[in-house]
Tab-separated table of C-alpha atoms and ligand atoms in Angstrom:
chain	number	residue	atom	x	y	z
A	1	MET	CA	5.066	11.668	-7.299
A	2	ARG	CA	4.549	13.146	-10.707
A	3	ILE	CA	4.077	17.241	-11.177
A	4	LEU	CA	4.216	18.827	-14.837
A	5	VAL	CA	5.440	21.871	-15.241
A	6	ILE	CA	3.567	23.945	-18.038
A	7	GLU	CA	6.151	26.757	-18.387
A	8	ASP	CA	7.922	28.830	-21.389
A	9	GLU	CA	10.779	30.090	-20.043
A	10	LYS	CA	13.252	27.343	-20.281
A	11	LYS	CA	15.867	29.015	-17.674
A	12	ILE	CA	12.800	28.696	-15.240
A	13	ALA	CA	11.350	25.824	-16.246
A	14	ASP	CA	14.995	23.422	-15.887
A	15	PHE	CA	15.573	25.730	-12.638
A	16	ILE	CA	12.736	23.797	-11.183
A	17	LYS	CA	12.785	20.744	-12.921
A	18	ARG	CA	16.226	19.961	-11.491
A	19	GLY	CA	15.047	20.760	-8.089
A	20	LEU	CA	12.155	18.539	-8.107
A	21	LYS	CA	14.286	16.183	-9.404
A	22	GLU	CA	16.406	16.413	-5.826
A	23	GLU	CA	13.764	15.434	-4.130
A	24	GLY	CA	12.643	12.538	-5.643
A	25	TYR	CA	9.636	13.607	-7.464
A	26	SER	CA	9.798	12.768	-10.647
A	27	VAL	CA	8.556	16.228	-13.449
A	28	ASP	CA	7.079	16.912	-17.133
A	29	ILE	CA	7.488	20.304	-19.258
A	30	ALA	CA	5.526	21.007	-21.055
A	31	THR	CA	6.180	25.158	-23.076
A	32	ASP	CA	2.827	26.291	-23.926
A	33	GLY	CA	-0.702	26.328	-23.142
A	34	GLU	CA	-1.769	23.684	-25.487
A	35	GLN	CA	0.796	21.091	-24.437
A	36	GLY	CA	0.090	21.071	-21.035
A	37	HIS	CA	-3.318	20.711	-21.403
A	38	PHE	CA	-2.690	18.119	-23.424
A	39	LEU	CA	-0.636	16.036	-20.880
A	40	ALA	CA	-2.526	17.691	-17.902
A	41	THR	CA	-5.488	15.760	-19.960
A	42	THR	CA	-3.999	12.506	-20.830
A	43	GLU	CA	-1.438	11.387	-18.322
A	44	GLU	CA	-1.678	10.968	-14.536
A	45	TYR	CA	0.312	14.339	-11.941
A	46	ASP	CA	-0.169	14.501	-8.291
A	47	LEU	CA	-0.156	18.149	-9.532
A	48	ILE	CA	0.699	21.461	-11.465
A	49	VAL	CA	2.932	23.812	-11.794
A	50	LEU	CA	1.064	26.749	-14.842
A	51	ASP	CA	3.113	30.038	-15.518
A	52	LEU	CA	0.347	32.910	-15.836
A	53	MET	CA	2.658	34.078	-19.491
A	54	LEU	CA	1.886	31.377	-21.595
A	55	PRO	CA	2.002	30.995	-25.998
A	56	LYS	CA	-0.639	29.526	-27.504
A	57	ILE	CA	-3.067	29.143	-24.170
A	58	ASP	CA	-2.101	31.454	-21.249
A	59	GLY	CA	-2.397	30.153	-17.858
A	60	ILE	CA	-5.778	31.685	-16.639
A	61	THR	CA	-7.446	30.312	-19.455
A	62	LEU	CA	-6.346	26.692	-19.059
A	63	CYS	CA	-7.114	26.894	-15.473
A	64	ARG	CA	-10.342	27.473	-15.814
A	65	ARG	CA	-10.768	25.330	-18.606
A	66	LEU	CA	-9.283	22.332	-16.261
A	67	ARG	CA	-11.593	23.441	-13.893
A	68	ASP	CA	-14.360	22.477	-16.874
A	69	GLU	CA	-13.549	19.482	-17.605
A	70	LYS	CA	-13.313	18.409	-14.188
A	71	VAL	CA	-9.665	18.086	-13.857
A	72	SER	CA	-9.222	18.250	-9.989
A	73	ILE	CA	-4.977	18.267	-9.829
A	74	PRO	CA	-3.852	20.867	-7.573
A	75	ILE	CA	-2.458	23.621	-9.009
A	76	LEU	CA	0.199	26.013	-8.268
A	77	MET	CA	0.877	29.394	-10.106
A	78	LEU	CA	3.242	31.007	-10.919
A	79	THR	CA	3.493	34.587	-12.666
A	80	VAL	CA	5.680	37.672	-12.556
A	81	LYS	CA	2.461	40.185	-11.330
A	82	ASP	CA	1.951	40.937	-7.332
A	83	SER	CA	-1.341	43.102	-7.420
A	84	VAL	CA	-3.657	41.656	-4.720
A	85	LYS	CA	-6.361	41.965	-8.767
A	86	ASP	CA	-4.236	39.700	-10.772
A	87	LYS	CA	-3.466	36.702	-7.352
A	88	VAL	CA	-8.370	37.401	-7.185
A	89	LYS	CA	-8.501	36.144	-10.887
A	90	GLY	CA	-5.391	33.084	-10.426
A	91	LEU	CA	-7.538	31.868	-7.720
A	92	ASP	CA	-10.871	32.198	-8.995
A	93	SER	CA	-10.675	30.370	-12.481
A	94	GLY	CA	-9.599	28.022	-9.691
A	95	ALA	CA	-6.100	27.997	-8.965
A	96	ASN	CA	-5.037	26.106	-5.620
A	97	ASP	CA	-2.000	28.489	-4.631
A	98	TYR	CA	-0.292	30.970	-6.046
A	99	LEU	CA	3.653	32.389	-5.737
A	100	THR	CA	5.018	35.333	-7.294
A	101	LYS	CA	8.429	35.258	-9.561
A	102	PRO	CA	11.681	35.430	-8.028
A	103	PHE	CA	10.906	33.224	-6.268
A	104	ALA	CA	12.809	31.192	-3.004
A	105	PHE	CA	13.602	27.675	-4.129
A	106	GLU	CA	12.409	27.291	-0.956
A	107	GLU	CA	9.924	28.720	-0.474
A	108	PHE	CA	8.224	27.004	-3.829
A	109	LEU	CA	9.079	23.683	-2.481
A	110	ALA	CA	7.688	24.307	0.320
A	111	ARG	CA	3.843	24.883	-1.384
A	112	VAL	CA	3.921	21.633	-3.450
A	113	ARG	CA	4.329	20.078	-0.543
A	114	VAL	CA	1.526	21.444	1.117
A	115	LEU	CA	-0.718	21.360	-1.887
A	116	LEU	CA	0.296	17.609	-2.425
A	117	ARG	CA	0.338	17.002	1.575
A	118	ARG	CA	-3.742	18.898	1.151
A	119	ALA	CA	-5.314	16.557	-1.906
A	120	GLU	CA	-4.530	13.782	0.839
A	121	SER	CA	-6.504	15.864	3.400
A	122	THR	CA	-9.117	17.156	2.398
A	123	GLN	CA	-11.557	14.507	2.938
A	124	VAL	CA	-11.404	14.081	6.835
A	125	ALA	CA	-13.759	15.206	9.423
A	126	LYS	CA	-11.085	15.361	12.159
A	127	LEU	CA	-7.037	16.393	11.735
A	128	VAL	CA	-5.302	14.222	14.607
A	129	VAL	CA	-1.010	14.935	15.278
A	130	GLY	CA	-0.266	12.164	18.114
A	131	ASN	CA	-2.760	13.122	20.990
A	132	LEU	CA	-3.898	16.623	19.193
A	133	VAL	CA	-7.158	16.178	18.365
A	134	LEU	CA	-9.406	19.358	15.936
A	135	ASP	CA	-12.315	18.400	15.127
A	136	LEU	CA	-13.388	20.694	11.941
A	137	LEU	CA	-17.167	20.013	12.150
A	138	THR	CA	-17.490	21.016	15.804
A	139	HIS	CA	-15.199	22.688	16.262
A	140	LYS	CA	-13.676	21.619	19.253
A	141	VAL	CA	-9.599	21.007	19.865
A	142	THR	CA	-8.041	18.517	22.759
A	143	ARG	CA	-5.015	17.196	24.105
A	144	ALA	CA	-4.696	14.157	25.422
A	145	GLY	CA	-9.043	14.389	25.507
A	146	LYS	CA	-8.581	17.756	27.791
A	147	GLU	CA	-10.536	20.220	25.300
A	148	ILE	CA	-8.690	23.662	24.380
A	149	GLU	CA	-10.171	26.838	24.357
A	150	LEU	CA	-9.670	28.315	21.124
A	151	THR	CA	-9.865	31.772	19.430
A	152	ALA	CA	-11.053	31.860	15.607
A	153	LYS	CA	-7.836	32.917	14.549
A	154	GLU	CA	-6.099	30.129	16.298
A	155	PHE	CA	-8.301	27.427	15.439
A	156	ALA	CA	-7.306	28.690	11.637
A	157	LEU	CA	-3.798	28.788	12.386
A	158	LEU	CA	-4.072	24.389	13.955
A	159	GLU	CA	-5.824	24.233	11.398
A	160	TYR	CA	-3.875	24.953	9.049
A	161	LEU	CA	-0.532	23.739	10.437
A	162	MET	CA	-1.744	20.506	11.474
A	163	ARG	CA	-3.567	19.945	7.495
A	164	ASN	CA	0.925	20.543	7.072
A	165	LYS	CA	1.849	18.490	9.373
A	166	GLY	CA	5.679	16.528	9.279
A	167	VAL	CA	6.326	19.552	6.309
A	168	VAL	CA	7.622	23.333	7.239
A	169	VAL	CA	4.822	26.372	6.039
A	170	THR	CA	7.165	29.516	6.170
A	171	ARG	CA	5.359	32.796	7.444
A	172	THR	CA	4.531	33.846	4.182
A	173	MET	CA	2.220	30.828	3.322
A	174	LEU	CA	0.792	31.239	6.615
A	175	SER	CA	0.624	34.973	6.423
A	176	GLU	CA	-1.236	34.455	2.432
A	177	HIS	CA	-3.591	31.020	4.282
A	178	VAL	CA	-4.128	31.962	7.513
A	179	TRP	CA	-4.579	35.577	6.975
A	180	ASP	CA	-5.201	36.379	3.788
A	181	ILE	CA	-2.814	39.297	2.756
A	182	ASN	CA	0.220	39.156	1.896
A	183	PHE	CA	1.863	41.447	4.715
A	184	ASP	CA	5.802	40.041	4.979
A	185	THR	CA	5.861	43.951	6.702
A	186	LEU	CA	4.224	42.164	9.640
A	187	THR	CA	4.946	38.397	10.278
A	188	ASN	CA	5.371	39.482	13.635
A	189	VAL	CA	2.375	39.190	14.695
A	190	ILE	CA	2.629	35.370	12.896
A	191	ASP	CA	4.849	34.846	15.842
A	192	VAL	CA	3.343	36.526	18.975
A	193	TYR	CA	0.035	33.955	17.070
A	194	ILE	CA	2.332	30.918	17.510
A	195	ASN	CA	3.156	32.248	21.537
A	196	TYR	CA	-0.091	32.039	22.002
A	197	LEU	CA	-0.689	28.186	20.395
A	198	ARG	CA	2.079	26.972	21.843
A	199	ASN	CA	0.910	28.397	25.514
A	200	LYS	CA	-2.534	26.298	24.738
A	201	ILE	CA	-1.184	23.261	23.079
A	202	ASP	CA	2.235	22.777	23.714
A	203	ARG	CA	3.225	24.428	26.874
A	204	ASP	CA	1.320	21.259	29.090
A	205	PHE	CA	3.351	18.661	27.578
A	206	ASN	CA	6.520	17.667	27.546
A	207	ASN	CA	6.103	16.705	23.725
A	208	LYS	CA	6.209	19.774	22.581
A	209	LEU	CA	4.276	19.587	19.149
A	210	ILE	CA	4.783	22.985	17.265
A	211	HIS	CA	8.327	23.607	16.328
A	212	THR	CA	10.051	26.946	14.942
A	213	VAL	CA	12.739	25.758	11.728
A	214	ARG	CA	14.930	28.320	11.544
A	215	GLY	CA	15.192	30.696	9.322
A	216	ARG	CA	12.002	29.043	6.909
A	217	GLY	CA	9.340	28.680	9.571
A	218	TYR	CA	7.277	26.295	10.859
A	219	ILE	CA	6.068	22.487	11.631
A	220	LEU	CA	3.685	20.833	13.506
A	221	LYS	CA	4.910	17.073	14.205
A	222	GLU	CA	5.249	14.424	16.918
B	1	CA	CA1	5.983	32.577	-18.963
């Protein structure tokens, strides 16, 4: 997996590069928007990490330009701003996810993994983990062939976990992607919904699929 990091702050760029390389990714760095655009359109990447405030071409403009040019590589946008308006602006320009600086590297890495995984799984009609099947067209969920009734929110939560099977998703990611808001103080709600899901998905089976990763979040795996 090859990642392009477009970031003018050397300290942050080096920090990201070092961390990603330790995880086995190859990383190129562009230090302004122009160089970033050049690399993004001439090289093959699996993911772009894009800073918002950049010399020459800013992140929003660059993101929009890449999407206009039909570059569909997933983009994770970085910014110091933390208002809903800026977030919407970033996502409207074509970014797939958005992370506010300063961030913990674990949170960053979790999002990188999810974006790389999502790129693989966008085309499928059914998500399958072991004997658990979620049909994206009919919205039917079965385990071992038996249908499971879920509420709309439970379905959305399960879909997100299944799309990211085998990777840890943090509570912040769940709050942003399943609840569409950032409610750090109410993450208890997520734990409650996870319990609802466990009761419906896992309770009657010895082989549990939903796992808690202490201090980090949740993972769905066989
Ligand atoms: Ca910057």
